[in-house]
PDB file of C-alpha atoms in Angstrom:
ATOM      1  CA  MET A 332      10.841   4.668  -4.188  1.00 81.00           C
ATOM      2  CA  ASN A 333      11.714   8.241  -5.157  1.00 85.00           C
ATOM      3  CA  ASN A 334      10.385  10.297  -8.016  1.00 89.00           C
ATOM      4  CA  ARG A 335      11.250  13.246 -10.247  1.00 92.00           C
ATOM      5  CA  ILE A 336       7.745  14.638 -10.674  1.00 94.00           C
ATOM      6  CA  ARG A 337       8.691  18.122  -9.442  1.00 94.00           C
ATOM      7  CA  GLU A 338      11.600  18.262 -11.900  1.00 94.00           C
ATOM      8  CA  PHE A 339       9.480  17.153 -14.867  1.00 94.00           C
ATOM      9  CA  ARG A 340       6.674  19.512 -13.860  1.00 94.00           C
ATOM     10  CA  ALA A 341       9.094  22.461 -13.817  1.00 94.00           C
ATOM     11  CA  ARG A 342      10.491  21.379 -17.188  1.00 93.00           C
ATOM     12  CA  HIS A 343       6.979  21.399 -18.681  1.00 93.00           C
ATOM     13  CA  ASP A 344       6.063  24.637 -16.877  1.00 94.00           C
ATOM     14  CA  MET A 345       3.141  22.930 -15.192  1.00 94.00           C
ATOM     15  CA  THR A 346       1.562  23.644 -11.815  1.00 93.00           C
ATOM     16  CA  GLN A 347       0.529  20.938  -9.350  1.00 93.00           C
ATOM     17  CA  ASP A 348      -3.065  21.821 -10.141  1.00 91.00           C
ATOM     18  CA  ASP A 349      -2.498  21.364 -13.908  1.00 92.00           C
ATOM     19  CA  LEU A 350      -0.914  17.949 -13.436  1.00 94.00           C
ATOM     20  CA  ALA A 351      -3.624  16.884 -10.979  1.00 94.00           C
ATOM     21  CA  LYS A 352      -6.339  17.785 -13.508  1.00 92.00           C
ATOM     22  CA  LYS A 353      -4.536  15.931 -16.322  1.00 93.00           C
ATOM     23  CA  VAL A 354      -4.301  12.688 -14.343  1.00 94.00           C
ATOM     24  CA  ASN A 355      -7.688  13.172 -12.637  1.00 92.00           C
ATOM     25  CA  VAL A 356      -6.570  13.249  -9.000  1.00 93.00           C
ATOM     26  CA  ARG A 357      -6.740  15.855  -6.236  1.00 91.00           C
ATOM     27  CA  ARG A 358      -3.907  18.394  -5.980  1.00 91.00           C
ATOM     28  CA  GLU A 359      -3.143  16.973  -2.529  1.00 90.00           C
ATOM     29  CA  THR A 360      -2.137  13.665  -4.162  1.00 93.00           C
ATOM     30  CA  ILE A 361       0.498  15.432  -6.282  1.00 95.00           C
ATOM     31  CA  VAL A 362       1.786  17.192  -3.141  1.00 94.00           C
ATOM     32  CA  PHE A 363       2.095  13.827  -1.338  1.00 94.00           C
ATOM     33  CA  LEU A 364       3.842  12.273  -4.346  1.00 94.00           C
ATOM     34  CA  GLU A 365       6.379  15.092  -4.622  1.00 94.00           C
ATOM     35  CA  LYS A 366       7.155  14.847  -0.909  1.00 92.00           C
ATOM     36  CA  ASN A 367       7.665  11.080  -1.333  1.00 90.00           C
ATOM     37  CA  LYS A 368       4.904  10.439   1.193  1.00 91.00           C
ATOM     38  CA  TYR A 369       2.888   8.232  -1.135  1.00 92.00           C
ATOM     39  CA  ASN A 370       3.704   5.498  -3.638  1.00 91.00           C
ATOM     40  CA  PRO A 371       1.193   5.711  -6.512  1.00 92.00           C
ATOM     41  CA  SER A 372      -0.688   2.855  -8.134  1.00 92.00           C
ATOM     42  CA  LEU A 373       0.658   1.501 -11.400  1.00 93.00           C
ATOM     43  CA  LYS A 374      -2.165   3.258 -13.271  1.00 95.00           C
ATOM     44  CA  LEU A 375      -1.402   6.675 -11.760  1.00 95.00           C
ATOM     45  CA  ALA A 376       2.335   6.223 -12.381  1.00 94.00           C
ATOM     46  CA  HIS A 377       1.542   5.307 -16.009  1.00 95.00           C
ATOM     47  CA  ASP A 378      -0.771   8.331 -16.404  1.00 95.00           C
ATOM     48  CA  ILE A 379       1.851  10.716 -14.994  1.00 96.00           C
ATOM     49  CA  ALA A 380       4.564   9.273 -17.250  1.00 95.00           C
ATOM     50  CA  ARG A 381       2.250   9.632 -20.253  1.00 95.00           C
ATOM     51  CA  VAL A 382       1.564  13.302 -19.453  1.00 95.00           C
ATOM     52  CA  PHE A 383       5.310  13.992 -19.573  1.00 94.00           C
ATOM     53  CA  GLY A 384       5.850  11.687 -22.564  1.00 94.00           C
ATOM     54  CA  VAL A 385       8.456   9.497 -20.863  1.00 94.00           C
ATOM     55  CA  ALA A 386       8.688   5.961 -19.483  1.00 93.00           C
ATOM     56  CA  ILE A 387       7.624   5.210 -15.893  1.00 92.00           C
ATOM     57  CA  GLU A 388      11.187   4.376 -14.829  1.00 91.00           C
ATOM     58  CA  ASP A 389      12.359   7.842 -15.970  1.00 91.00           C
ATOM     59  CA  ILE A 390      10.135   9.451 -13.344  1.00 92.00           C
ATOM     60  CA  PHE A 391       9.914   6.841 -10.608  1.00 91.00           C
ATOM     61  CA  LEU A 392      13.250   5.652  -9.267  1.00 88.00           C
ATOM     62  CA  PHE A 393      13.128   2.291  -7.541  1.00 81.00           C
ATOM     63  CA  ASP A 394      15.498   1.529  -4.675  1.00 72.00           C
ATOM     64  CA  ASN A 395      17.631  -1.593  -4.828  1.00 63.00           C
TER      65      ASN A 395
ATOM     66  CA  MET B 912     -28.341  39.139  -5.095  1.00 53.00           C
ATOM     67  CA  LEU B 913     -27.383  37.629  -8.458  1.00 53.00           C
ATOM     68  CA  PHE B 914     -24.161  36.319  -6.913  1.00 56.00           C
ATOM     69  CA  LYS B 915     -26.157  34.751  -4.085  1.00 57.00           C
ATOM     70  CA  SER B 916     -28.579  33.013  -6.457  1.00 62.00           C
ATOM     71  CA  ASN B 917     -25.685  31.739  -8.610  1.00 66.00           C
ATOM     72  CA  PHE B 918     -24.029  30.386  -5.479  1.00 63.00           C
ATOM     73  CA  VAL B 919     -27.224  28.586  -4.431  1.00 65.00           C
ATOM     74  CA  LEU B 920     -27.638  27.151  -7.955  1.00 63.00           C
ATOM     75  CA  GLU B 921     -24.011  25.961  -7.884  1.00 63.00           C
ATOM     76  CA  ILE B 922     -24.693  24.047  -4.670  1.00 61.00           C
ATOM     77  CA  ILE B 923     -27.962  22.571  -5.953  1.00 60.00           C
ATOM     78  CA  ASN B 924     -26.377  21.356  -9.214  1.00 60.00           C
ATOM     79  CA  ASN B 925     -23.241  19.947  -7.649  1.00 65.00           C
ATOM     80  CA  SER B 926     -23.685  16.701  -5.665  1.00 66.00           C
ATOM     81  CA  ILE B 927     -20.253  17.064  -3.992  1.00 66.00           C
ATOM     82  CA  MET B 928     -21.176  20.525  -2.756  1.00 70.00           C
ATOM     83  CA  LYS B 929     -24.484  19.135  -1.516  1.00 74.00           C
ATOM     84  CA  ARG B 930     -22.594  16.553   0.554  1.00 73.00           C
ATOM     85  CA  ALA B 931     -20.266  19.255   1.879  1.00 74.00           C
ATOM     86  CA  LEU B 932     -23.317  21.306   2.827  1.00 80.00           C
ATOM     87  CA  ILE B 933     -24.836  18.320   4.674  1.00 81.00           C
ATOM     88  CA  ALA B 934     -21.562  17.859   6.620  1.00 77.00           C
ATOM     89  CA  LEU B 935     -21.620  21.570   7.453  1.00 81.00           C
ATOM     90  CA  VAL B 936     -25.252  21.483   8.638  1.00 86.00           C
ATOM     91  CA  VAL B 937     -24.693  18.324  10.762  1.00 84.00           C
ATOM     92  CA  SER B 938     -21.576  19.867  12.355  1.00 82.00           C
ATOM     93  CA  LEU B 939     -23.470  23.055  13.176  1.00 85.00           C
ATOM     94  CA  ILE B 940     -26.411  21.100  14.654  1.00 88.00           C
ATOM     95  CA  VAL B 941     -24.004  19.117  16.883  1.00 84.00           C
ATOM     96  CA  LEU B 942     -22.308  22.355  17.918  1.00 83.00           C
ATOM     97  CA  ALA B 943     -25.641  24.051  18.681  1.00 86.00           C
ATOM     98  CA  SER B 944     -26.883  21.038  20.724  1.00 85.00           C
ATOM     99  CA  ALA B 945     -23.619  20.900  22.692  1.00 81.00           C
ATOM    100  CA  ALA B 946     -23.744  24.648  23.349  1.00 82.00           C
ATOM    101  CA  LEU B 947     -27.386  24.398  24.461  1.00 84.00           C
ATOM    102  CA  TRP B 948     -26.529  21.521  26.848  1.00 80.00           C
ATOM    103  CA  PHE B 949     -23.466  23.334  28.172  1.00 77.00           C
ATOM    104  CA  PHE B 950     -24.996  26.762  28.755  1.00 79.00           C
ATOM    105  CA  LYS B 951     -28.352  25.507  30.098  1.00 79.00           C
ATOM    106  CA  MET B 952     -26.713  23.413  32.827  1.00 75.00           C
ATOM    107  CA  GLU B 953     -28.209  24.297  36.194  1.00 72.00           C
ATOM    108  CA  LYS B 954     -25.419  23.099  38.443  1.00 73.00           C
ATOM    109  CA  SER B 955     -21.829  24.328  38.184  1.00 75.00           C
ATOM    110  CA  VAL B 956     -19.673  22.887  35.400  1.00 74.00           C
ATOM    111  CA  THR B 957     -17.434  19.975  36.398  1.00 77.00           C
ATOM    112  CA  THR B 958     -14.092  19.102  34.764  1.00 78.00           C
ATOM    113  CA  PRO B 959     -15.386  15.979  32.899  1.00 77.00           C
ATOM    114  CA  GLU B 960     -18.228  18.060  31.434  1.00 78.00           C
ATOM    115  CA  LEU B 961     -15.792  20.756  30.360  1.00 80.00           C
ATOM    116  CA  LEU B 962     -13.571  18.090  28.811  1.00 82.00           C
ATOM    117  CA  THR B 963     -16.542  16.562  26.961  1.00 81.00           C
ATOM    118  CA  PHE B 964     -17.529  19.974  25.622  1.00 81.00           C
ATOM    119  CA  GLY B 965     -13.921  20.624  24.520  1.00 84.00           C
ATOM    120  CA  ILE B 966     -13.751  17.279  22.685  1.00 84.00           C
ATOM    121  CA  ILE B 967     -17.050  18.008  20.921  1.00 84.00           C
ATOM    122  CA  ILE B 968     -15.694  21.395  19.803  1.00 85.00           C
ATOM    123  CA  VAL B 969     -12.547  19.738  18.378  1.00 84.00           C
ATOM    124  CA  LEU B 970     -14.608  17.105  16.535  1.00 83.00           C
ATOM    125  CA  VAL B 971     -16.967  19.720  15.118  1.00 85.00           C
ATOM    126  CA  GLY B 972     -13.892  21.657  13.964  1.00 85.00           C
ATOM    127  CA  PHE B 973     -12.701  18.468  12.241  1.00 82.00           C
ATOM    128  CA  GLY B 974     -16.107  18.089  10.535  1.00 82.00           C
ATOM    129  CA  LEU B 975     -16.071  21.720   9.399  1.00 84.00           C
ATOM    130  CA  TYR B 976     -12.536  21.286   8.031  1.00 84.00           C
ATOM    131  CA  PHE B 977     -13.678  18.225   6.032  1.00 80.00           C
ATOM    132  CA  ALA B 978     -16.644  20.199   4.670  1.00 81.00           C
ATOM    133  CA  TYR B 979     -14.327  23.080   3.734  1.00 84.00           C
ATOM    134  CA  ILE B 980     -11.908  20.742   1.881  1.00 82.00           C
ATOM    135  CA  ARG B 981     -14.782  19.158  -0.046  1.00 79.00           C
ATOM    136  CA  PHE B 982     -16.288  22.539  -0.841  1.00 80.00           C
ATOM    137  CA  THR B 983     -13.079  24.159  -2.137  1.00 82.00           C
ATOM    138  CA  GLY B 984     -12.192  20.969  -4.057  1.00 80.00           C
ATOM    139  CA  ALA B 985     -15.595  20.977  -5.750  1.00 79.00           C
ATOM    140  CA  ARG B 986     -15.191  24.626  -6.738  1.00 79.00           C
ATOM    141  CA  ARG B 987     -11.834  23.763  -8.355  1.00 79.00           C
ATOM    142  CA  ASP B 988     -13.494  20.856 -10.234  1.00 81.00           C
ATOM    143  CA  GLU B 989     -11.378  18.297  -8.394  1.00 83.00           C
ATOM    144  CA  PRO B 990     -12.661  14.728  -8.055  1.00 85.00           C
ATOM    145  CA  PRO B 991     -14.272  14.228  -4.606  1.00 79.00           C
ATOM    146  CA  GLU B 992     -12.206  11.090  -4.056  1.00 83.00           C
ATOM    147  CA  ASP B 993      -9.066   9.685  -5.601  1.00 88.00           C
ATOM    148  CA  GLU B 994      -6.765   6.756  -4.836  1.00 91.00           C
ATOM    149  CA  LEU B 995      -4.884   8.606  -2.081  1.00 92.00           C
ATOM    150  CA  SER B 996      -7.985   9.825  -0.229  1.00 90.00           C
ATOM    151  CA  LYS B 997      -9.584   6.350  -0.465  1.00 92.00           C
ATOM    152  CA  LYS B 998      -6.452   4.617   0.843  1.00 93.00           C
ATOM    153  CA  MET B 999      -6.073   7.199   3.596  1.00 93.00           C
ATOM    154  CA  LEU B1000      -9.668   6.692   4.715  1.00 92.00           C
ATOM    155  CA  GLN B1001      -9.313   2.898   4.616  1.00 94.00           C
ATOM    156  CA  LYS B1002      -6.107   3.002   6.649  1.00 95.00           C
ATOM    157  CA  THR B1003      -7.618   5.451   9.167  1.00 95.00           C
ATOM    158  CA  ALA B1004     -10.703   3.240   9.552  1.00 96.00           C
ATOM    159  CA  ALA B1005      -8.572   0.105  10.024  1.00 96.00           C
ATOM    160  CA  TRP B1006      -6.288   1.717  12.603  1.00 96.00           C
ATOM    161  CA  SER B1007      -9.108   3.350  14.556  1.00 96.00           C
ATOM    162  CA  TYR B1008     -11.145   0.105  14.608  1.00 96.00           C
ATOM    163  CA  TYR B1009      -8.162  -1.804  15.962  1.00 96.00           C
ATOM    164  CA  ILE B1010      -7.370   0.811  18.635  1.00 97.00           C
ATOM    165  CA  SER B1011     -11.074   1.171  19.556  1.00 96.00           C
ATOM    166  CA  LEU B1012     -11.230  -2.528  20.467  1.00 96.00           C
ATOM    167  CA  TYR B1013      -8.575  -1.943  23.120  1.00 96.00           C
ATOM    168  CA  MET B1014     -10.355   1.217  24.247  1.00 95.00           C
ATOM    169  CA  TRP B1015     -13.598  -0.749  24.837  1.00 94.00           C
ATOM    170  CA  VAL B1016     -11.675  -3.412  26.784  1.00 94.00           C
ATOM    171  CA  PHE B1017     -10.284  -0.589  28.931  1.00 92.00           C
ATOM    172  CA  MET B1018     -13.802   0.859  29.408  1.00 90.00           C
ATOM    173  CA  ILE B1019     -15.082  -2.543  30.585  1.00 88.00           C
ATOM    174  CA  TRP B1020     -12.140  -2.804  32.981  1.00 90.00           C
ATOM    175  CA  LEU B1021     -12.843   0.745  34.222  1.00 86.00           C
ATOM    176  CA  LYS B1022     -16.586   0.083  34.674  1.00 83.00           C
ATOM    177  CA  ASP B1023     -15.831  -2.612  37.270  1.00 83.00           C
ATOM    178  CA  ARG B1024     -13.673  -0.224  39.292  1.00 86.00           C
ATOM    179  CA  VAL B1025     -15.408   3.139  39.000  1.00 83.00           C
ATOM    180  CA  THR B1026     -19.119   3.760  39.500  1.00 81.00           C
ATOM    181  CA  LEU B1027     -20.423   4.910  36.142  1.00 78.00           C
ATOM    182  CA  ASP B1028     -23.888   4.946  34.526  1.00 81.00           C
ATOM    183  CA  THR B1029     -24.303   2.874  31.365  1.00 82.00           C
ATOM    184  CA  GLU B1030     -25.131   6.109  29.511  1.00 82.00           C
ATOM    185  CA  GLN B1031     -21.891   7.662  30.698  1.00 80.00           C
ATOM    186  CA  VAL B1032     -19.848   4.636  29.625  1.00 84.00           C
ATOM    187  CA  LEU B1033     -21.488   4.533  26.187  1.00 87.00           C
ATOM    188  CA  GLY B1034     -21.181   8.309  25.714  1.00 84.00           C
ATOM    189  CA  ALA B1035     -17.517   8.317  26.708  1.00 85.00           C
ATOM    190  CA  GLY B1036     -16.862   5.282  24.470  1.00 90.00           C
ATOM    191  CA  ILE B1037     -18.483   6.828  21.400  1.00 89.00           C
ATOM    192  CA  LEU B1038     -16.693  10.132  21.967  1.00 86.00           C
ATOM    193  CA  SER B1039     -13.385   8.275  22.440  1.00 91.00           C
ATOM    194  CA  MET B1040     -13.932   6.410  19.167  1.00 92.00           C
ATOM    195  CA  ALA B1041     -14.379   9.728  17.358  1.00 89.00           C
ATOM    196  CA  VAL B1042     -11.226  11.114  18.992  1.00 90.00           C
ATOM    197  CA  ILE B1043      -9.275   7.946  18.048  1.00 94.00           C
ATOM    198  CA  PHE B1044     -10.442   8.291  14.423  1.00 93.00           C
ATOM    199  CA  PHE B1045      -9.389  11.951  14.369  1.00 90.00           C
ATOM    200  CA  LEU B1046      -5.947  11.191  15.860  1.00 93.00           C
ATOM    201  CA  CYS B1047      -5.351   8.282  13.455  1.00 95.00           C
ATOM    202  CA  TRP B1048      -6.244  10.539  10.515  1.00 92.00           C
ATOM    203  CA  VAL B1049      -3.809  13.229  11.718  1.00 91.00           C
ATOM    204  CA  VAL B1050      -0.979  10.697  12.226  1.00 94.00           C
ATOM    205  CA  ILE B1051      -1.501   9.064   8.810  1.00 93.00           C
ATOM    206  CA  ARG B1052      -1.667  12.459   7.125  1.00 90.00           C
ATOM    207  CA  PHE B1053       1.678  13.523   8.617  1.00 90.00           C
ATOM    208  CA  ARG B1054       3.302  10.125   8.169  1.00 89.00           C
ATOM    209  CA  GLY B1055       2.132   9.584   4.588  1.00 87.00           C
ATOM    210  CA  LEU B1056       1.308   6.288   2.912  1.00 85.00           C
ATOM    211  CA  ARG B1057       4.618   4.966   1.682  1.00 75.00           C
ATOM    212  CA  ASN B1058       5.088   1.286   0.836  1.00 69.00           C
ATOM    213  CA  GLU B1059       1.415   0.427   1.294  1.00 62.00           C
TER     214      GLU B1059
END
């Protein structure tokens, strides 16, 4: 699974710290997500998508 | 002086900082005890003793790093734990438990072949368990937790 968190964050002019605070996780978790070193839970994926106002599948790209 | 008192109040009112402070104090006590043991030795230092001291230093460094992460996180109002840190700790614990079982089997095998005191075997085993935990944590941190 890949994601476009970095792209959406840049579009919303948001730092990793800002996003981490909005979804109530540590900044390290956002770093891991952006490096594709961690697949988030459904709840965290939903929270991140809600922050950017898009659907989960717009941010998280599932492999075939 | 005012800065110092504010800093102390911050620690007292923040439970995460209190825990970080406890980790810091425990690490320093371990370091002080190891230093006392090492420098008060009457006979000359042997290689295993030097190795033991080195391992203790590395583990104390690990403890201090944990305390530092907790402390800076608390100052930035970050949650002390989140889903990634919990999963990482669970995975590290599972891996290190599994590897430690083999390590103890090896220690039992070694005990029958090399003359060792029970204290030495237990001490080496406990220290090895801590090293295994540290190494597992490092590997998982670099590898990440994809497809868990």
